[in-house]
Amino acid sequence: MYQLDVIKTTKLAKKLGGPPIFHDGFLHSVTLDKNTMTLDIKLLSQSNPLLNTDTRVLLKLTNIIRFSLSSNSVKQALLVIHDLDIRKTNNHLHLILESTDGSLSEVEFETIELIEA
């Protein structure tokens, strides 16, 4: 399960009255600019109970320490998300993104912002 304290104050969580559950969706793009990585994600409402409709969000991770990304070819996006997990480890945050084929992408970073695209 993701770290609730980390994202409960983000713009999207405030709008929804709580953070969405990060299951099932699509990663459409990843951009890296200086020390910020932005993931453009479509969360599917059927697996995320706080969402009334499928919702596109931008997950902005700042002060990137390290990352490894992997993707398989799918028609809809860069990858199909099975689970997105955010945890606090040591003094940093750790994102683990599991695709439906079982591959893992990881990012270690310091701060996060979640906004509706």
PDB file of N, CA, C and O in Angstrom, residues 34-104:
ATOM      1  N   LYS A  34      15.673  18.444 -15.490  1.00  0.00           N
ATOM      2  CA  LYS A  34      16.576  18.757 -14.380  1.00  0.00           C
ATOM      3  C   LYS A  34      16.402  17.714 -13.287  1.00  0.00           C
ATOM      4  O   LYS A  34      16.791  16.579 -13.455  1.00  0.00           O
ATOM      5  N   ASN A  35      15.768  18.066 -12.174  1.00  0.00           N
ATOM      6  CA  ASN A  35      15.620  17.107 -11.077  1.00  0.00           C
ATOM      7  C   ASN A  35      14.173  16.689 -10.857  1.00  0.00           C
ATOM      8  O   ASN A  35      13.831  16.184  -9.805  1.00  0.00           O
ATOM      9  N   THR A  36      13.311  16.898 -11.846  1.00  0.00           N
ATOM     10  CA  THR A  36      11.897  16.547 -11.721  1.00  0.00           C
ATOM     11  C   THR A  36      11.498  15.534 -12.789  1.00  0.00           C
ATOM     12  O   THR A  36      11.762  15.721 -13.970  1.00  0.00           O
ATOM     13  N   MET A  37      10.850  14.460 -12.360  1.00  0.00           N
ATOM     14  CA  MET A  37      10.288  13.473 -13.276  1.00  0.00           C
ATOM     15  C   MET A  37       8.773  13.580 -13.194  1.00  0.00           C
ATOM     16  O   MET A  37       8.207  13.588 -12.108  1.00  0.00           O
ATOM     17  N   THR A  38       8.125  13.667 -14.357  1.00  0.00           N
ATOM     18  CA  THR A  38       6.669  13.745 -14.405  1.00  0.00           C
ATOM     19  C   THR A  38       6.133  12.523 -15.135  1.00  0.00           C
ATOM     20  O   THR A  38       6.525  12.251 -16.259  1.00  0.00           O
ATOM     21  N   LEU A  39       5.238  11.799 -14.457  1.00  0.00           N
ATOM     22  CA  LEU A  39       4.593  10.642 -15.052  1.00  0.00           C
ATOM     23  C   LEU A  39       3.156  11.020 -15.382  1.00  0.00           C
ATOM     24  O   LEU A  39       2.408  11.461 -14.511  1.00  0.00           O
ATOM     25  N   ASP A  40       2.774  10.872 -16.629  1.00  0.00           N
ATOM     26  CA  ASP A  40       1.408  11.144 -17.092  1.00  0.00           C
ATOM     27  C   ASP A  40       0.671   9.810 -17.052  1.00  0.00           C
ATOM     28  O   ASP A  40       0.960   8.898 -17.826  1.00  0.00           O
ATOM     29  N   ILE A  41      -0.283   9.704 -16.117  1.00  0.00           N
ATOM     30  CA  ILE A  41      -0.955   8.433 -15.827  1.00  0.00           C
ATOM     31  C   ILE A  41      -2.463   8.570 -16.001  1.00  0.00           C
ATOM     32  O   ILE A  41      -3.047   9.576 -15.624  1.00  0.00           O
ATOM     33  N   LYS A  42      -3.081   7.561 -16.545  1.00  0.00           N
ATOM     34  CA  LYS A  42      -4.544   7.487 -16.591  1.00  0.00           C
ATOM     35  C   LYS A  42      -4.964   6.415 -15.594  1.00  0.00           C
ATOM     36  O   LYS A  42      -4.616   5.242 -15.747  1.00  0.00           O
ATOM     37  N   LEU A  43      -5.683   6.834 -14.543  1.00  0.00           N
ATOM     38  CA  LEU A  43      -6.192   5.898 -13.536  1.00  0.00           C
ATOM     39  C   LEU A  43      -7.589   5.456 -13.951  1.00  0.00           C
ATOM     40  O   LEU A  43      -8.432   6.279 -14.300  1.00  0.00           O
ATOM     41  N   LEU A  44      -7.846   4.165 -13.893  1.00  0.00           N
ATOM     42  CA  LEU A  44      -9.152   3.634 -14.275  1.00  0.00           C
ATOM     43  C   LEU A  44     -10.090   3.657 -13.073  1.00  0.00           C
ATOM     44  O   LEU A  44      -9.756   3.161 -11.997  1.00  0.00           O
ATOM     45  N   SER A  45     -11.260   4.237 -13.264  1.00  0.00           N
ATOM     46  CA  SER A  45     -12.211   4.428 -12.164  1.00  0.00           C
ATOM     47  C   SER A  45     -12.703   3.107 -11.587  1.00  0.00           C
ATOM     48  O   SER A  45     -13.004   3.027 -10.396  1.00  0.00           O
ATOM     49  N   GLN A  46     -12.767   2.052 -12.375  1.00  0.00           N
ATOM     50  CA  GLN A  46     -13.270   0.773 -11.887  1.00  0.00           C
ATOM     51  C   GLN A  46     -12.423   0.199 -10.757  1.00  0.00           C
ATOM     52  O   GLN A  46     -12.907  -0.570  -9.942  1.00  0.00           O
ATOM     53  N   SER A  47     -11.147   0.586 -10.681  1.00  0.00           N
ATOM     54  CA  SER A  47     -10.255   0.063  -9.648  1.00  0.00           C
ATOM     55  C   SER A  47      -9.830   1.117  -8.630  1.00  0.00           C
ATOM     56  O   SER A  47      -9.067   0.818  -7.727  1.00  0.00           O
ATOM     57  N   ASN A  48     -10.276   2.330  -8.808  1.00  0.00           N
ATOM     58  CA  ASN A  48      -9.916   3.441  -7.936  1.00  0.00           C
ATOM     59  C   ASN A  48     -11.198   4.065  -7.407  1.00  0.00           C
ATOM     60  O   ASN A  48     -11.790   4.923  -8.055  1.00  0.00           O
ATOM     61  N   PRO A  49     -11.672   3.642  -6.250  1.00  0.00           N
ATOM     62  CA  PRO A  49     -13.014   3.959  -5.766  1.00  0.00           C
ATOM     63  C   PRO A  49     -13.352   5.442  -5.586  1.00  0.00           C
ATOM     64  O   PRO A  49     -14.519   5.799  -5.634  1.00  0.00           O
ATOM     65  N   LEU A  50     -12.362   6.315  -5.421  1.00  0.00           N
ATOM     66  CA  LEU A  50     -12.670   7.736  -5.269  1.00  0.00           C
ATOM     67  C   LEU A  50     -12.886   8.440  -6.597  1.00  0.00           C
ATOM     68  O   LEU A  50     -13.314   9.589  -6.629  1.00  0.00           O
ATOM     69  N   LEU A  51     -12.616   7.772  -7.708  1.00  0.00           N
ATOM     70  CA  LEU A  51     -12.761   8.387  -9.026  1.00  0.00           C
ATOM     71  C   LEU A  51     -14.085   7.986  -9.662  1.00  0.00           C
ATOM     72  O   LEU A  51     -14.394   6.805  -9.752  1.00  0.00           O
ATOM     73  N   ASN A  52     -14.844   8.973 -10.120  1.00  0.00           N
ATOM     74  CA  ASN A  52     -16.117   8.696 -10.795  1.00  0.00           C
ATOM     75  C   ASN A  52     -15.904   8.284 -12.245  1.00  0.00           C
ATOM     76  O   ASN A  52     -16.698   7.543 -12.818  1.00  0.00           O
ATOM     77  N   THR A  53     -14.852   8.806 -12.862  1.00  0.00           N
ATOM     78  CA  THR A  53     -14.535   8.490 -14.253  1.00  0.00           C
ATOM     79  C   THR A  53     -13.039   8.217 -14.354  1.00  0.00           C
ATOM     80  O   THR A  53     -12.266   8.568 -13.460  1.00  0.00           O
ATOM     81  N   ASP A  54     -12.630   7.601 -15.447  1.00  0.00           N
ATOM     82  CA  ASP A  54     -11.199   7.432 -15.694  1.00  0.00           C
ATOM     83  C   ASP A  54     -10.563   8.815 -15.666  1.00  0.00           C
ATOM     84  O   ASP A  54     -11.105   9.766 -16.238  1.00  0.00           O
ATOM     85  N   THR A  55      -9.443   8.952 -14.993  1.00  0.00           N
ATOM     86  CA  THR A  55      -8.857  10.263 -14.738  1.00  0.00           C
ATOM     87  C   THR A  55      -7.387  10.285 -15.086  1.00  0.00           C
ATOM     88  O   THR A  55      -6.630   9.405 -14.670  1.00  0.00           O
ATOM     89  N   ARG A  56      -6.986  11.314 -15.833  1.00  0.00           N
ATOM     90  CA  ARG A  56      -5.569  11.520 -16.136  1.00  0.00           C
ATOM     91  C   ARG A  56      -4.945  12.367 -15.063  1.00  0.00           C
ATOM     92  O   ARG A  56      -5.487  13.404 -14.689  1.00  0.00           O
ATOM     93  N   VAL A  57      -3.820  11.930 -14.537  1.00  0.00           N
ATOM     94  CA  VAL A  57      -3.118  12.669 -13.483  1.00  0.00           C
ATOM     95  C   VAL A  57      -1.645  12.813 -13.858  1.00  0.00           C
ATOM     96  O   VAL A  57      -1.108  12.015 -14.627  1.00  0.00           O
ATOM     97  N   LEU A  58      -1.051  13.846 -13.311  1.00  0.00           N
ATOM     98  CA  LEU A  58       0.391  14.039 -13.427  1.00  0.00           C
ATOM     99  C   LEU A  58       0.995  13.782 -12.066  1.00  0.00           C
ATOM    100  O   LEU A  58       0.607  14.411 -11.084  1.00  0.00           O
ATOM    101  N   LEU A  59       1.900  12.867 -12.012  1.00  0.00           N
ATOM    102  CA  LEU A  59       2.605  12.528 -10.786  1.00  0.00           C
ATOM    103  C   LEU A  59       3.997  13.143 -10.922  1.00  0.00           C
ATOM    104  O   LEU A  59       4.812  12.693 -11.724  1.00  0.00           O
ATOM    105  N   LYS A  60       4.229  14.238 -10.181  1.00  0.00           N
ATOM    106  CA  LYS A  60       5.503  14.954 -10.272  1.00  0.00           C
ATOM    107  C   LYS A  60       6.388  14.560  -9.100  1.00  0.00           C
ATOM    108  O   LYS A  60       6.037  14.786  -7.948  1.00  0.00           O
ATOM    109  N   LEU A  61       7.538  13.993  -9.421  1.00  0.00           N
ATOM    110  CA  LEU A  61       8.503  13.548  -8.431  1.00  0.00           C
ATOM    111  C   LEU A  61       9.710  14.474  -8.534  1.00  0.00           C
ATOM    112  O   LEU A  61      10.263  14.647  -9.620  1.00  0.00           O
ATOM    113  N   THR A  62      10.117  15.081  -7.425  1.00  0.00           N
ATOM    114  CA  THR A  62      11.232  16.017  -7.474  1.00  0.00           C
ATOM    115  C   THR A  62      12.410  15.522  -6.654  1.00  0.00           C
ATOM    116  O   THR A  62      12.264  14.690  -5.766  1.00  0.00           O
ATOM    117  N   ASN A  63      13.554  16.096  -6.980  1.00  0.00           N
ATOM    118  CA  ASN A  63      14.826  15.719  -6.359  1.00  0.00           C
ATOM    119  C   ASN A  63      15.086  14.224  -6.542  1.00  0.00           C
ATOM    120  O   ASN A  63      15.226  13.474  -5.577  1.00  0.00           O
ATOM    121  N   ILE A  64      15.133  13.815  -7.797  1.00  0.00           N
ATOM    122  CA  ILE A  64      15.339  12.416  -8.160  1.00  0.00           C
ATOM    123  C   ILE A  64      16.736  11.974  -7.713  1.00  0.00           C
ATOM    124  O   ILE A  64      17.728  12.636  -7.995  1.00  0.00           O
ATOM    125  N   ILE A  65      16.781  10.857  -7.025  1.00  0.00           N
ATOM    126  CA  ILE A  65      18.048  10.299  -6.561  1.00  0.00           C
ATOM    127  C   ILE A  65      18.526   9.212  -7.524  1.00  0.00           C
ATOM    128  O   ILE A  65      19.670   9.175  -7.937  1.00  0.00           O
ATOM    129  N   ARG A  66      17.612   8.333  -7.893  1.00  0.00           N
ATOM    130  CA  ARG A  66      17.914   7.281  -8.868  1.00  0.00           C
ATOM    131  C   ARG A  66      16.606   6.761  -9.443  1.00  0.00           C
ATOM    132  O   ARG A  66      15.555   6.900  -8.835  1.00  0.00           O
ATOM    133  N   PHE A  67      16.677   6.163 -10.636  1.00  0.00           N
ATOM    134  CA  PHE A  67      15.486   5.562 -11.218  1.00  0.00           C
ATOM    135  C   PHE A  67      15.879   4.481 -12.217  1.00  0.00           C
ATOM    136  O   PHE A  67      16.969   4.479 -12.761  1.00  0.00           O
ATOM    137  N   SER A  68      14.967   3.552 -12.423  1.00  0.00           N
ATOM    138  CA  SER A  68      15.075   2.562 -13.488  1.00  0.00           C
ATOM    139  C   SER A  68      13.672   2.351 -14.021  1.00  0.00           C
ATOM    140  O   SER A  68      12.742   2.105 -13.262  1.00  0.00           O
ATOM    141  N   LEU A  69      13.518   2.514 -15.310  1.00  0.00           N
ATOM    142  CA  LEU A  69      12.205   2.378 -15.944  1.00  0.00           C
ATOM    143  C   LEU A  69      12.270   1.281 -16.987  1.00  0.00           C
ATOM    144  O   LEU A  69      13.261   1.148 -17.701  1.00  0.00           O
ATOM    145  N   SER A  70      11.204   0.487 -17.068  1.00  0.00           N
ATOM    146  CA  SER A  70      11.127  -0.547 -18.095  1.00  0.00           C
ATOM    147  C   SER A  70       9.727  -0.535 -18.683  1.00  0.00           C
ATOM    148  O   SER A  70       8.767  -0.166 -18.025  1.00  0.00           O
ATOM    149  N   SER A  71       9.637  -0.905 -19.937  1.00  0.00           N
ATOM    150  CA  SER A  71       8.347  -0.896 -20.609  1.00  0.00           C
ATOM    151  C   SER A  71       8.327  -1.964 -21.688  1.00  0.00           C
ATOM    152  O   SER A  71       9.347  -2.237 -22.316  1.00  0.00           O
ATOM    153  N   ASN A  72       7.178  -2.553 -21.879  1.00  0.00           N
ATOM    154  CA  ASN A  72       6.952  -3.450 -23.004  1.00  0.00           C
ATOM    155  C   ASN A  72       5.999  -2.768 -23.965  1.00  0.00           C
ATOM    156  O   ASN A  72       5.247  -1.879 -23.579  1.00  0.00           O
ATOM    157  N   SER A  73       6.033  -3.156 -25.189  1.00  0.00           N
ATOM    158  CA  SER A  73       5.207  -2.530 -26.203  1.00  0.00           C
ATOM    159  C   SER A  73       3.726  -2.878 -25.992  1.00  0.00           C
ATOM    160  O   SER A  73       3.344  -4.047 -25.986  1.00  0.00           O
ATOM    161  N   VAL A  74       2.928  -1.837 -25.758  1.00  0.00           N
ATOM    162  CA  VAL A  74       1.476  -1.992 -25.695  1.00  0.00           C
ATOM    163  C   VAL A  74       0.861  -0.887 -26.536  1.00  0.00           C
ATOM    164  O   VAL A  74       1.451   0.182 -26.693  1.00  0.00           O
ATOM    165  N   LYS A  75      -0.312  -1.109 -27.072  1.00  0.00           N
ATOM    166  CA  LYS A  75      -0.941  -0.135 -27.968  1.00  0.00           C
ATOM    167  C   LYS A  75      -1.411   1.122 -27.247  1.00  0.00           C
ATOM    168  O   LYS A  75      -1.300   2.219 -27.765  1.00  0.00           O
ATOM    169  N   GLN A  76      -1.927   0.980 -26.038  1.00  0.00           N
ATOM    170  CA  GLN A  76      -2.578   2.091 -25.349  1.00  0.00           C
ATOM    171  C   GLN A  76      -1.604   3.110 -24.782  1.00  0.00           C
ATOM    172  O   GLN A  76      -1.950   4.274 -24.623  1.00  0.00           O
ATOM    173  N   ALA A  77      -0.391   2.700 -24.401  1.00  0.00           N
ATOM    174  CA  ALA A  77       0.498   3.596 -23.668  1.00  0.00           C
ATOM    175  C   ALA A  77       1.894   2.988 -23.584  1.00  0.00           C
ATOM    176  O   ALA A  77       2.172   1.969 -24.203  1.00  0.00           O
ATOM    177  N   LEU A  78       2.756   3.612 -22.761  1.00  0.00           N
ATOM    178  CA  LEU A  78       4.091   3.042 -22.525  1.00  0.00           C
ATOM    179  C   LEU A  78       3.997   1.719 -21.793  1.00  0.00           C
ATOM    180  O   LEU A  78       4.727   0.791 -22.081  1.00  0.00           O
ATOM    181  N   LEU A  79       3.096   1.671 -20.802  1.00  0.00           N
ATOM    182  CA  LEU A  79       2.859   0.416 -20.104  1.00  0.00           C
ATOM    183  C   LEU A  79       1.488   0.427 -19.436  1.00  0.00           C
ATOM    184  O   LEU A  79       0.902   1.479 -19.215  1.00  0.00           O
ATOM    185  N   VAL A  80       0.996  -0.763 -19.164  1.00  0.00           N
ATOM    186  CA  VAL A  80      -0.274  -0.931 -18.474  1.00  0.00           C
ATOM    187  C   VAL A  80       0.045  -1.152 -16.999  1.00  0.00           C
ATOM    188  O   VAL A  80       0.772  -2.079 -16.646  1.00  0.00           O
ATOM    189  N   ILE A  81      -0.486  -0.279 -16.150  1.00  0.00           N
ATOM    190  CA  ILE A  81      -0.182  -0.323 -14.723  1.00  0.00           C
ATOM    191  C   ILE A  81      -1.066  -1.349 -14.023  1.00  0.00           C
ATOM    192  O   ILE A  81      -2.284  -1.322 -14.158  1.00  0.00           O
ATOM    193  N   HIS A  82      -0.428  -2.217 -13.273  1.00  0.00           N
ATOM    194  CA  HIS A  82      -1.158  -3.120 -12.392  1.00  0.00           C
ATOM    195  C   HIS A  82      -1.220  -2.529 -10.988  1.00  0.00           C
ATOM    196  O   HIS A  82      -2.262  -2.528 -10.346  1.00  0.00           O
ATOM    197  N   ASP A  83      -0.094  -1.998 -10.522  1.00  0.00           N
ATOM    198  CA  ASP A  83      -0.034  -1.467  -9.166  1.00  0.00           C
ATOM    199  C   ASP A  83       1.015  -0.365  -9.103  1.00  0.00           C
ATOM    200  O   ASP A  83       2.075  -0.474  -9.709  1.00  0.00           O
ATOM    201  N   LEU A  84       0.706   0.693  -8.367  1.00  0.00           N
ATOM    202  CA  LEU A  84       1.639   1.782  -8.139  1.00  0.00           C
ATOM    203  C   LEU A  84       1.760   1.958  -6.634  1.00  0.00           C
ATOM    204  O   LEU A  84       0.765   2.178  -5.963  1.00  0.00           O
ATOM    205  N   ASP A  85       2.953   1.820  -6.127  1.00  0.00           N
ATOM    206  CA  ASP A  85       3.178   1.816  -4.688  1.00  0.00           C
ATOM    207  C   ASP A  85       4.192   2.894  -4.329  1.00  0.00           C
ATOM    208  O   ASP A  85       5.248   2.981  -4.960  1.00  0.00           O
ATOM    209  N   ILE A  86       3.875   3.716  -3.332  1.00  0.00           N
ATOM    210  CA  ILE A  86       4.788   4.754  -2.856  1.00  0.00           C
ATOM    211  C   ILE A  86       5.034   4.512  -1.375  1.00  0.00           C
ATOM    212  O   ILE A  86       4.091   4.420  -0.600  1.00  0.00           O
ATOM    213  N   ARG A  87       6.315   4.435  -1.013  1.00  0.00           N
ATOM    214  CA  ARG A  87       6.681   4.185   0.380  1.00  0.00           C
ATOM    215  C   ARG A  87       7.805   5.113   0.796  1.00  0.00           C
ATOM    216  O   ARG A  87       8.567   5.582  -0.045  1.00  0.00           O
ATOM    217  N   LYS A  88       7.899   5.328   2.082  1.00  0.00           N
ATOM    218  CA  LYS A  88       9.026   6.084   2.624  1.00  0.00           C
ATOM    219  C   LYS A  88      10.088   5.083   3.051  1.00  0.00           C
ATOM    220  O   LYS A  88       9.808   4.152   3.797  1.00  0.00           O
ATOM    221  N   THR A  89      11.301   5.260   2.517  1.00  0.00           N
ATOM    222  CA  THR A  89      12.422   4.406   2.890  1.00  0.00           C
ATOM    223  C   THR A  89      13.573   5.308   3.288  1.00  0.00           C
ATOM    224  O   THR A  89      13.931   6.220   2.547  1.00  0.00           O
ATOM    225  N   ASN A  90      14.127   5.066   4.451  1.00  0.00           N
ATOM    226  CA  ASN A  90      15.194   5.910   4.983  1.00  0.00           C
ATOM    227  C   ASN A  90      14.718   7.362   4.986  1.00  0.00           C
ATOM    228  O   ASN A  90      13.689   7.665   5.551  1.00  0.00           O
ATOM    229  N   ASN A  91      15.432   8.246   4.307  1.00  0.00           N
ATOM    230  CA  ASN A  91      15.041   9.659   4.258  1.00  0.00           C
ATOM    231  C   ASN A  91      14.415  10.042   2.931  1.00  0.00           C
ATOM    232  O   ASN A  91      14.261  11.227   2.638  1.00  0.00           O
ATOM    233  N   HIS A  92      14.063   9.053   2.110  1.00  0.00           N
ATOM    234  CA  HIS A  92      13.545   9.325   0.774  1.00  0.00           C
ATOM    235  C   HIS A  92      12.223   8.610   0.539  1.00  0.00           C
ATOM    236  O   HIS A  92      11.802   7.782   1.331  1.00  0.00           O
ATOM    237  N   LEU A  93      11.611   8.926  -0.593  1.00  0.00           N
ATOM    238  CA  LEU A  93      10.403   8.238  -1.031  1.00  0.00           C
ATOM    239  C   LEU A  93      10.783   7.286  -2.152  1.00  0.00           C
ATOM    240  O   LEU A  93      11.701   7.555  -2.930  1.00  0.00           O
ATOM    241  N   HIS A  94      10.063   6.183  -2.238  1.00  0.00           N
ATOM    242  CA  HIS A  94      10.371   5.135  -3.203  1.00  0.00           C
ATOM    243  C   HIS A  94       9.084   4.764  -3.925  1.00  0.00           C
ATOM    244  O   HIS A  94       8.133   4.311  -3.299  1.00  0.00           O
ATOM    245  N   LEU A  95       9.066   4.962  -5.237  1.00  0.00           N
ATOM    246  CA  LEU A  95       7.919   4.588  -6.058  1.00  0.00           C
ATOM    247  C   LEU A  95       8.251   3.277  -6.766  1.00  0.00           C
ATOM    248  O   LEU A  95       9.334   3.143  -7.339  1.00  0.00           O
ATOM    249  N   ILE A  96       7.335   2.324  -6.688  1.00  0.00           N
ATOM    250  CA  ILE A  96       7.463   1.070  -7.438  1.00  0.00           C
ATOM    251  C   ILE A  96       6.230   0.955  -8.323  1.00  0.00           C
ATOM    252  O   ILE A  96       5.102   0.995  -7.844  1.00  0.00           O
ATOM    253  N   LEU A  97       6.467   0.851  -9.600  1.00  0.00           N
ATOM    254  CA  LEU A  97       5.398   0.764 -10.589  1.00  0.00           C
ATOM    255  C   LEU A  97       5.475  -0.620 -11.224  1.00  0.00           C
ATOM    256  O   LEU A  97       6.456  -0.959 -11.878  1.00  0.00           O
ATOM    257  N   GLU A  98       4.438  -1.432 -10.986  1.00  0.00           N
ATOM    258  CA  GLU A  98       4.401  -2.785 -11.534  1.00  0.00           C
ATOM    259  C   GLU A  98       3.453  -2.816 -12.727  1.00  0.00           C
ATOM    260  O   GLU A  98       2.303  -2.387 -12.623  1.00  0.00           O
ATOM    261  N   SER A  99       3.946  -3.311 -13.852  1.00  0.00           N
ATOM    262  CA  SER A  99       3.095  -3.425 -15.035  1.00  0.00           C
ATOM    263  C   SER A  99       2.347  -4.751 -15.006  1.00  0.00           C
ATOM    264  O   SER A  99       2.649  -5.632 -14.200  1.00  0.00           O
ATOM    265  N   THR A 100       1.386  -4.896 -15.885  1.00  0.00           N
ATOM    266  CA  THR A 100       0.588  -6.119 -15.923  1.00  0.00           C
ATOM    267  C   THR A 100       1.410  -7.333 -16.331  1.00  0.00           C
ATOM    268  O   THR A 100       1.025  -8.461 -16.050  1.00  0.00           O
ATOM    269  N   ASP A 101       2.558  -7.119 -16.987  1.00  0.00           N
ATOM    270  CA  ASP A 101       3.413  -8.255 -17.350  1.00  0.00           C
ATOM    271  C   ASP A 101       4.407  -8.601 -16.247  1.00  0.00           C
ATOM    272  O   ASP A 101       5.233  -9.490 -16.417  1.00  0.00           O
ATOM    273  N   GLY A 102       4.341  -7.882 -15.109  1.00  0.00           N
ATOM    274  CA  GLY A 102       5.188  -8.187 -13.968  1.00  0.00           C
ATOM    275  C   GLY A 102       6.490  -7.411 -13.895  1.00  0.00           C
ATOM    276  O   GLY A 102       7.231  -7.538 -12.930  1.00  0.00           O
ATOM    277  N   SER A 103       6.786  -6.596 -14.914  1.00  0.00           N
ATOM    278  CA  SER A 103       8.027  -5.824 -14.851  1.00  0.00           C
ATOM    279  C   SER A 103       7.876  -4.666 -13.866  1.00  0.00           C
ATOM    280  O   SER A 103       6.777  -4.149 -13.652  1.00  0.00           O
ATOM    281  N   LEU A 104       8.997  -4.278 -13.260  1.00  0.00           N
ATOM    282  CA  LEU A 104       8.989  -3.222 -12.249  1.00  0.00           C
ATOM    283  C   LEU A 104       9.800  -2.024 -12.716  1.00  0.00           C
ATOM    284  O   LEU A 104      10.875  -2.180 -13.293  1.00  0.00           O
TER     285      LEU A 104
END
